[in-house]
C-alpha positions as a LaTeX table, in Angstrom:
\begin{tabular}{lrrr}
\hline
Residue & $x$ (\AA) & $y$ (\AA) & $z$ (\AA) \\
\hline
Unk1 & 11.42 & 16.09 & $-15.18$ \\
Unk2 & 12.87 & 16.50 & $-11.84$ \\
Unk3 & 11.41 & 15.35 & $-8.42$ \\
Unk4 & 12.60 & 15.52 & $-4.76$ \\
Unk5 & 11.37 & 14.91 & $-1.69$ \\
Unk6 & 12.81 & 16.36 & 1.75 \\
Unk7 & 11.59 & 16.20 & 5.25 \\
Unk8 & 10.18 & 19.94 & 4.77 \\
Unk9 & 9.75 & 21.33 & 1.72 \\
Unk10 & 10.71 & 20.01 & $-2.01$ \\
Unk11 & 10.02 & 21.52 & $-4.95$ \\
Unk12 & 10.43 & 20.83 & $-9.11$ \\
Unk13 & 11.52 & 24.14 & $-11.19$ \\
Unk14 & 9.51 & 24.93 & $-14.04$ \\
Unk15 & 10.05 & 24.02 & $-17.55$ \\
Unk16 & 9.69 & 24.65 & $-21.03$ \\
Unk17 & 7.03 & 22.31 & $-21.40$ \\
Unk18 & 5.04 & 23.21 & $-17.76$ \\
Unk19 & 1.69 & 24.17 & $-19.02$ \\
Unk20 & $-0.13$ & 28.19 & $-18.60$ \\
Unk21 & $-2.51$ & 28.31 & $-16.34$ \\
Unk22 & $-3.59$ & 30.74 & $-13.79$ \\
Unk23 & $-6.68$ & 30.47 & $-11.47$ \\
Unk24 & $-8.78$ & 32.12 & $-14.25$ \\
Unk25 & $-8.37$ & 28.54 & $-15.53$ \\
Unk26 & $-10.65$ & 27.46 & $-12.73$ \\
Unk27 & $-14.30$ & 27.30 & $-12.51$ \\
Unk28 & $-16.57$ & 28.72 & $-9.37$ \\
Unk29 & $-17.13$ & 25.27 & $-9.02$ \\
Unk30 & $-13.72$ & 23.68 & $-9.17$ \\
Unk31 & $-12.72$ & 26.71 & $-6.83$ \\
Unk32 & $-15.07$ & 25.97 & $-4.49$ \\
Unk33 & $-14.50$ & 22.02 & $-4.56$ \\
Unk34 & $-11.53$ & 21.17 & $-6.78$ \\
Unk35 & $-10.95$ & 20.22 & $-10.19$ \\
Unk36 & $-11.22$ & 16.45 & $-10.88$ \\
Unk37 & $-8.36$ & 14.35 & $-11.82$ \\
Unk38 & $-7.84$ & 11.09 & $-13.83$ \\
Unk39 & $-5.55$ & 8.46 & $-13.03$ \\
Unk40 & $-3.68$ & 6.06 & $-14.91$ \\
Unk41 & $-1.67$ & 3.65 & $-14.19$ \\
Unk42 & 1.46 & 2.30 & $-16.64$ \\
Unk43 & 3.13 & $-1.34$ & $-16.13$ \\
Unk44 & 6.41 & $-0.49$ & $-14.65$ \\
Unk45 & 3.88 & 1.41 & $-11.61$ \\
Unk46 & 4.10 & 4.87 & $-12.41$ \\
Unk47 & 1.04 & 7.03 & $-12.72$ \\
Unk48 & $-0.26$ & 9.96 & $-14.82$ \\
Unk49 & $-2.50$ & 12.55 & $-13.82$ \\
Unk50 & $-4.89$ & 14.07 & $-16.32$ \\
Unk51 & $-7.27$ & 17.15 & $-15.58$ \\
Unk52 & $-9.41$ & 19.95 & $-18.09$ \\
Unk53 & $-9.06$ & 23.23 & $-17.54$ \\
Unk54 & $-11.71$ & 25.74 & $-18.50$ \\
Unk55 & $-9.31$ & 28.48 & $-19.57$ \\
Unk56 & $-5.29$ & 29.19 & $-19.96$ \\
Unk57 & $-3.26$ & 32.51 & $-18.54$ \\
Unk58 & 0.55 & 33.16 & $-18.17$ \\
Unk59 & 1.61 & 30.93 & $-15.26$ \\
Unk60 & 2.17 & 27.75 & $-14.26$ \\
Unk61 & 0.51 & 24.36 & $-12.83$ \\
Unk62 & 1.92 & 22.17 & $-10.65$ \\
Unk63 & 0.48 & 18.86 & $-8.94$ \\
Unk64 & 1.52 & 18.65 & $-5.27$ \\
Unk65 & 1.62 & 15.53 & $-3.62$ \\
Unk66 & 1.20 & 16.15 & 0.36 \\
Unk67 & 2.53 & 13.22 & 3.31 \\
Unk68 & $-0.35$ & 13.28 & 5.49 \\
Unk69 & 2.13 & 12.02 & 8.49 \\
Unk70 & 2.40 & 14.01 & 12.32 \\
Unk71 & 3.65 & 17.62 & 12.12 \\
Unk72 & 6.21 & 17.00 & 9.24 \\
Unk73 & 5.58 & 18.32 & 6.07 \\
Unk74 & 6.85 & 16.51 & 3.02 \\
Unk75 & 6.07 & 17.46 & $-0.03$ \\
Unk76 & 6.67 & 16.37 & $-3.97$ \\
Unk77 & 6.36 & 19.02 & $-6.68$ \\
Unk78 & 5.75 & 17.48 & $-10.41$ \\
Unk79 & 4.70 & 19.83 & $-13.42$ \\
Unk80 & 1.83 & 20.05 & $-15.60$ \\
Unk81 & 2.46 & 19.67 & $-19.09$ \\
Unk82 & 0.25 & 21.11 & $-21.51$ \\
Unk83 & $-1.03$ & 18.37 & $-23.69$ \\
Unk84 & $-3.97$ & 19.36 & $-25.48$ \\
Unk85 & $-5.87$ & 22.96 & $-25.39$ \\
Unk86 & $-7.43$ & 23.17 & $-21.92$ \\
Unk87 & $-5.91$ & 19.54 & $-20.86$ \\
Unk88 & $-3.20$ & 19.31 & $-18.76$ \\
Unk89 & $-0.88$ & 15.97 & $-17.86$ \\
Unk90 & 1.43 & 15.27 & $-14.97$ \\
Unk91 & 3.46 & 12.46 & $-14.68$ \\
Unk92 & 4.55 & 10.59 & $-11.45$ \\
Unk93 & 7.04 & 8.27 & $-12.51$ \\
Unk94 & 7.90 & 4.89 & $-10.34$ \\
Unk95 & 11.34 & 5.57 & $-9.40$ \\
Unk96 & 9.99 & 8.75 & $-7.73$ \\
Unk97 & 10.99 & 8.51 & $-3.70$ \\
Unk98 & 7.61 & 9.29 & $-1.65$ \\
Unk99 & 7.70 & 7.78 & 1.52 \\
Unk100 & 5.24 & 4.97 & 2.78 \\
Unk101 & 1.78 & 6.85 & 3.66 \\
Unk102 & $-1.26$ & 8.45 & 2.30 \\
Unk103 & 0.01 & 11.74 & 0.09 \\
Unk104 & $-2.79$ & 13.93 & $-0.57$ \\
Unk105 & $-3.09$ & 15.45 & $-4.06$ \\
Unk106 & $-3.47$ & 19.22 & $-4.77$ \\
Unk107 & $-3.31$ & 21.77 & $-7.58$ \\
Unk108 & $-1.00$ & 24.97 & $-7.34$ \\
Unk109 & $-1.36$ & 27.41 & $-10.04$ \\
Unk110 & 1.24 & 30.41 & $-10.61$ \\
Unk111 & 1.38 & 31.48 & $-6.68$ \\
Unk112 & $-1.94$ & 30.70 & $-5.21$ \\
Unk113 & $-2.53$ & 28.91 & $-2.45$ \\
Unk114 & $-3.03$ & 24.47 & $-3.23$ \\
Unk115 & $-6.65$ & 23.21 & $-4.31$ \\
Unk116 & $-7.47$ & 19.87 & $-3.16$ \\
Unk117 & $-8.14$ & 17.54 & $-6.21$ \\
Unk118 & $-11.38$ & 15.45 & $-6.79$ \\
Unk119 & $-11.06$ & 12.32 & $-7.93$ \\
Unk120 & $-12.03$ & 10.89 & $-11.19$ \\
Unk121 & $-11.64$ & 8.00 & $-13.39$ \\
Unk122 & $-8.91$ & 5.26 & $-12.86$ \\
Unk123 & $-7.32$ & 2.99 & $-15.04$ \\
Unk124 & $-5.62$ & 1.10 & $-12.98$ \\
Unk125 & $-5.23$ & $-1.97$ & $-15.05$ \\
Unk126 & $-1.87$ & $-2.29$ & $-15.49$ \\
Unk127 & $-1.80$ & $-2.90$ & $-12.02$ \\
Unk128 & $-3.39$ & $-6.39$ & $-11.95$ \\
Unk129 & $-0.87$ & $-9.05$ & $-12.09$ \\
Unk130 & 2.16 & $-6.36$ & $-11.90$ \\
Unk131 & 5.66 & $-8.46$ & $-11.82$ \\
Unk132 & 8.41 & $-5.67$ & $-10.51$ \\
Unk133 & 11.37 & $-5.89$ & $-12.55$ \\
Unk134 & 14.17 & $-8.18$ & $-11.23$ \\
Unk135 & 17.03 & $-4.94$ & $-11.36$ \\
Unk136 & 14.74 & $-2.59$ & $-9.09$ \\
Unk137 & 16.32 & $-1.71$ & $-6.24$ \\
Unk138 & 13.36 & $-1.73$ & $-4.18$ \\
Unk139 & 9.52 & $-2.07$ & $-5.01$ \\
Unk140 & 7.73 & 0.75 & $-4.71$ \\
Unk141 & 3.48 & 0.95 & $-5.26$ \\
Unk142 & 1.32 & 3.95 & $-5.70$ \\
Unk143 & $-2.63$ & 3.25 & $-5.73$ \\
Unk144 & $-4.76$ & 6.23 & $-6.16$ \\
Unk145 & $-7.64$ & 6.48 & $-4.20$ \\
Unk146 & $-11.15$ & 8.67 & $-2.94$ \\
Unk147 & $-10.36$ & 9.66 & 0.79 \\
Unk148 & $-13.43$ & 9.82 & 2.92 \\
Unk149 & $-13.96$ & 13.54 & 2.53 \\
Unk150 & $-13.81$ & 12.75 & $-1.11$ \\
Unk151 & $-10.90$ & 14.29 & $-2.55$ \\
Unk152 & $-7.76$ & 12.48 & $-4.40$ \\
Unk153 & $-4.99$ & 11.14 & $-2.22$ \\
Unk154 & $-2.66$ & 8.24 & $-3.22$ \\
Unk155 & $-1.14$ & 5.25 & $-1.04$ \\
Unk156 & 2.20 & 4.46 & $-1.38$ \\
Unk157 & 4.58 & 1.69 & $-0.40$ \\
Unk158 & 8.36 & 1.39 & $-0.59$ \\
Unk159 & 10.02 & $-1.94$ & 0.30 \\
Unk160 & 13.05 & $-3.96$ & 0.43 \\
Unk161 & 12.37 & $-6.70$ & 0.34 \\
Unk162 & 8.94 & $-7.73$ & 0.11 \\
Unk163 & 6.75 & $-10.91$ & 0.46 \\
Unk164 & 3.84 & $-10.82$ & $-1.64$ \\
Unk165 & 0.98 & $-12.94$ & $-0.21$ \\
Unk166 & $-1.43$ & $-14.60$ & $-3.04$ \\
Unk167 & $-4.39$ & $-16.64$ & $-2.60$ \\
Unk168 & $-5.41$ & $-17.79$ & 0.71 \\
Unk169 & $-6.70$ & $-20.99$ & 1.57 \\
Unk170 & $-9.36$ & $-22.00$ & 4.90 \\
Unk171 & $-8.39$ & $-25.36$ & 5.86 \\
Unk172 & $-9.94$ & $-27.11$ & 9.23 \\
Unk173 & $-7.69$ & $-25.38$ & 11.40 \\
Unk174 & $-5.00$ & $-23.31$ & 9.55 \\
Unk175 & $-3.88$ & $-21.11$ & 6.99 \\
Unk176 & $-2.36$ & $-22.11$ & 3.59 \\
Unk177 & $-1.04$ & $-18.90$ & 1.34 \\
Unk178 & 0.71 & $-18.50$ & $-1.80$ \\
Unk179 & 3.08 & $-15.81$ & $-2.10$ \\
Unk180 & 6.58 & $-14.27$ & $-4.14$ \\
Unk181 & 9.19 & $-12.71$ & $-2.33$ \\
Unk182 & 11.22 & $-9.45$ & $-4.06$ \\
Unk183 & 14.68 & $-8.23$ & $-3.52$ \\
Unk184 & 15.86 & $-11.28$ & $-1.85$ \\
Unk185 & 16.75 & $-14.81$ & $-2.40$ \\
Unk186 & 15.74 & $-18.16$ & $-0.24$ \\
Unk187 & 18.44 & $-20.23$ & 1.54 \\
Unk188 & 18.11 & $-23.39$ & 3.29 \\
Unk189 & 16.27 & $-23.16$ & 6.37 \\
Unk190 & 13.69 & $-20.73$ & 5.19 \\
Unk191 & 10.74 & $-20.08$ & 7.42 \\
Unk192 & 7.20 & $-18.13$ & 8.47 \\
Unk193 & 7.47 & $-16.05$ & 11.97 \\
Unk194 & 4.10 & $-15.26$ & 13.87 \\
Unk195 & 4.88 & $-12.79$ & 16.29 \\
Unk196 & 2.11 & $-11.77$ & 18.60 \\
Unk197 & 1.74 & $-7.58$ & 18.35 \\
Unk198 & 2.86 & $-6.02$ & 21.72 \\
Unk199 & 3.92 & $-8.42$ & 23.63 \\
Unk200 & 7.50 & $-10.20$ & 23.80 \\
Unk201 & 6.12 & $-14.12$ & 23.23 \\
Unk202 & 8.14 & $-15.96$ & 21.43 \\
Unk203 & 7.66 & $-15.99$ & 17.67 \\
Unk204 & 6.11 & $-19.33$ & 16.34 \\
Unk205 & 7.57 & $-21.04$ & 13.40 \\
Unk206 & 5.30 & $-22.14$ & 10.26 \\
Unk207 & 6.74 & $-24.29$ & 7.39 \\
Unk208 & 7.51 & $-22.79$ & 4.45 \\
Unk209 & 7.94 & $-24.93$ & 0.70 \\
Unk210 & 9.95 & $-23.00$ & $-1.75$ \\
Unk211 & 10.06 & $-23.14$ & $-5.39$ \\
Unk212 & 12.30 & $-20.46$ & $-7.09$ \\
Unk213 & 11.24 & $-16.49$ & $-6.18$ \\
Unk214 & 7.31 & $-18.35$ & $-4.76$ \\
Unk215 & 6.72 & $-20.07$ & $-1.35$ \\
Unk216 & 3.91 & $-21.69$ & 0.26 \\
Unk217 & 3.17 & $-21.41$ & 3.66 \\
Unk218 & 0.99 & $-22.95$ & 6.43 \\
Unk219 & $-0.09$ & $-21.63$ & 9.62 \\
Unk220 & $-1.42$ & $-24.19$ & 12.14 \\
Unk221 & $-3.78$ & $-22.13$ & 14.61 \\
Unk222 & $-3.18$ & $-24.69$ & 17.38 \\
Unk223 & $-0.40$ & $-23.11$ & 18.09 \\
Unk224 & $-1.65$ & $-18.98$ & 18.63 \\
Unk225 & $-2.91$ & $-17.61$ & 21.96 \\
Unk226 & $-5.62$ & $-14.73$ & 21.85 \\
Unk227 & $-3.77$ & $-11.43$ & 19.80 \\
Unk228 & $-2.92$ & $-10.15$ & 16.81 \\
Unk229 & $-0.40$ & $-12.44$ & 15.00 \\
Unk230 & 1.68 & $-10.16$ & 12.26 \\
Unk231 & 3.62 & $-12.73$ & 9.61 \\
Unk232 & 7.02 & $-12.24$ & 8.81 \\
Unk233 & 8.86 & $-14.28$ & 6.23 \\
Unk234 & 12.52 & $-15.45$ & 7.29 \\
Unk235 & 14.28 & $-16.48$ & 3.72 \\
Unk236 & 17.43 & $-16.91$ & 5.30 \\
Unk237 & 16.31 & $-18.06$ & 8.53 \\
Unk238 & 17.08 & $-16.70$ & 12.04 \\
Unk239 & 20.07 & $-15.21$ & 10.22 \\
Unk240 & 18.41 & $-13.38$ & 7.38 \\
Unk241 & 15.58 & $-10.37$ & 7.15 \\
Unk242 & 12.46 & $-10.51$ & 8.20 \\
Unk243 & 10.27 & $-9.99$ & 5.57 \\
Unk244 & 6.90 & $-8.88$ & 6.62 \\
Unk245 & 3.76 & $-10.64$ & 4.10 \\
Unk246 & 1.62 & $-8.02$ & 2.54 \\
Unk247 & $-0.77$ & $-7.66$ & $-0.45$ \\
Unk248 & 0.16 & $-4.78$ & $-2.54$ \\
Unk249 & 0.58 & $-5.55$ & $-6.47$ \\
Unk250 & $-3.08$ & $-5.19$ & $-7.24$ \\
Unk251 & $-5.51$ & $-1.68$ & $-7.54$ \\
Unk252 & $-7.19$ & $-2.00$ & $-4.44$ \\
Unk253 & $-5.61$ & 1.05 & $-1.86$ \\
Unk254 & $-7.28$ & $-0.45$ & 1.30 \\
Unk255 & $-7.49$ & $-3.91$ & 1.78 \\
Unk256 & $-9.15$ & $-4.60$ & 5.05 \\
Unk257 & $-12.48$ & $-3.64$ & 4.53 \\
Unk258 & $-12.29$ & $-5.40$ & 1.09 \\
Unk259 & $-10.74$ & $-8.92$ & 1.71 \\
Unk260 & $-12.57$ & $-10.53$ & 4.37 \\
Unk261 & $-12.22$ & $-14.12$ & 5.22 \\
Unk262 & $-13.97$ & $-16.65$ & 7.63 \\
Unk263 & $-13.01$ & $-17.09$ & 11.00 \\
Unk264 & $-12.49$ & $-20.61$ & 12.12 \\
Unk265 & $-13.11$ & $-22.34$ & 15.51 \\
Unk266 & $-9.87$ & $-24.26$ & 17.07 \\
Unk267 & $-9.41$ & $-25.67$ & 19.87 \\
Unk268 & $-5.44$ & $-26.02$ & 20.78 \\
Unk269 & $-2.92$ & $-24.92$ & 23.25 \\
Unk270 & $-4.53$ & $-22.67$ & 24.55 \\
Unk271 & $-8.77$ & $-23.42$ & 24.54 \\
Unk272 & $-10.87$ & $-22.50$ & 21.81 \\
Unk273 & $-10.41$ & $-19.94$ & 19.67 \\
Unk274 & $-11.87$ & $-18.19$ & 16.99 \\
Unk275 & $-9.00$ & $-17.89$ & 14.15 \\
Unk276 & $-9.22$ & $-15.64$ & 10.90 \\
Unk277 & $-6.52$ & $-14.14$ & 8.86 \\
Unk278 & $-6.83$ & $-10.41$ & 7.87 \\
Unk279 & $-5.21$ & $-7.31$ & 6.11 \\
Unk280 & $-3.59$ & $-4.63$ & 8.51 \\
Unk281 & $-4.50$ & $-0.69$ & 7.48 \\
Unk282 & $-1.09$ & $-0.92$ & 6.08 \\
Unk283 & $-2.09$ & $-4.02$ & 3.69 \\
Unk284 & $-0.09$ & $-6.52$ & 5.89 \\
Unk285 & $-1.36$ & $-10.25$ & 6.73 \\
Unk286 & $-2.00$ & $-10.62$ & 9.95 \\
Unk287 & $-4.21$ & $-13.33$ & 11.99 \\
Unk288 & $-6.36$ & $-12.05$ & 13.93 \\
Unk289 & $-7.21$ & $-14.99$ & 17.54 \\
Unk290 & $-10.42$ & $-14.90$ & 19.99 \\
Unk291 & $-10.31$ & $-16.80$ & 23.26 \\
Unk292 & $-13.68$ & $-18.09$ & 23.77 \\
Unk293 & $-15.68$ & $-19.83$ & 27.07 \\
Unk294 & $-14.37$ & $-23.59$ & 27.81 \\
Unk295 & $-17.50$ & $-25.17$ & 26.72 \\
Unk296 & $-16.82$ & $-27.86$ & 28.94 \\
Unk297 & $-16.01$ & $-25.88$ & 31.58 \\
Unk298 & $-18.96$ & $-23.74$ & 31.33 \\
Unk299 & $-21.23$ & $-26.77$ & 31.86 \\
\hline
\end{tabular}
């Protein structure tokens, strides 16, 4: 099949195998609210959309995949294919561009105007524990998800390179975390950047221990004033990317509300704090510092 995507309009021409459909294939119900589509998920990341139908007419269905970004309207087209009577299968395949957002998922049949889509049931399995080819050019992640008017949108991501942050670790007064980089190598002198958001502070440096494609790395909170810290991983040192740390191989679209962790109470450079690491809305590590009252002051 072919794909595009454009900064207006993109579209996918029909084929032999685009399934017959009309909107006499819709319900009052799914007319009214949507039909309900099935997601699943395949190893290499793509993902395949599966809905019923209650009847078939001369036409054709398309699933349209919407960039919910500003004023520009981007758009991917992909086909239905016909694959049993009454149930219909489109496929979004990994190597598809869509651009890092939320797209929202709709039905076009023949000429009407696009149905939202309802979600259904996901198999996202084959997301868990997802190793990205070495040869991809770039890593790209698509999680389906419920948006909070409950229809069908999916969350992509499209990186190069990427640091993948694993398990986290608490300790007294700073973070440990696991993590894999993608589409880059280390070189001597490899570090961790905290750079406090909105404001031109120096970065601080965190020690990083590298073994092959994985890295550990530490973050003393001593060292962080009150602010959002975002965590970028320098491979190459000052003279390399910066690699901003992220969770995004797994099936879970939103992290923040999900992955919580404790905050912990430092006192360093700067007074005590309150420090605890967190997801962005974007799935991005960040730690998150609060100033608190000089106990010793305040008696």
């Amino acid at each position: 099949m072919s794909t595009s995507s454009t900064s207006s309009t993109s579209s996918t021409s029909s084929t032999s195998s685009t399934s017959s459909t009309s909107t006499s294939a819709l319900t009052e119900s799914e007319r009214s609210t949507g039909p309900r589509a099935h997601c699943v998920a395949d190893a290499d990341g793509g993902l395949g959309f599966e809905l019923g139908l209650s009847g078939a007419a001369g036409g054709q269905a398309v699933l349209l995949l919407q960039l919910r970004r500003g004023r520009t309207t981007q758009e991917v087209r992909l086909p239905f294919a016909e694959t049993s009577p009454g149930r219909l299968r489109a496929e979004l395949p990994v190597g598809t561009e869509l651009r890092e957002g939320r797209w929202d998922a709709y039905l076009v049949l023949d000429e009407d105007a696009p149905v939202r889509m309802l979600p259904g049931m996901n198999d996202l399995r084959a997301l868990l524990g997802r190793v990205p080819g070495k040869g991809e050019e770039r890593l790209r992640v698509r999680i389906p998800y419920p948006t909070k008017d409950g229809h069908l949108a999916v969350r992509a991501w499209q990186r190069s390179p990427h640091a993948e942050a694993g398990e986290l670790y608490i300790g007294e007064d700073r973070l440990t975390f696991k993590g894999r980089l993608f589409g880059a190598g280390f070189d001597d002198g490899a570090y961790l950047e905290a750079d406090l958001r909105g404001s031109d502070e120096p970065s601080r440096r965190a020690e990083v221990v590298v073994d092959g494609d994985e890295f550990t790395a530490t973050v003393p909170y001593q060292a962080l004033k009150a602010g959002l810290w975002d965590l970028r991983l320098r491979p190459s040192g000052a003279r390399g990317p910066r690699v901003r740390v992220g969770r995004l191989l797994d099936d879970v679209a939103d992290k923040k509300p999900v992955f919580t962790y404790p905050a912990l109470r430092v006192t360093g450079e700067y007074g005590p704090v309150d420090a605890e690491p967190y997801y962005t809305v974007d799935n991005d590590l960040s730690v998150k510092v609060t100033a608190l009252a000089d106990e010793s002051e305040a008696g």
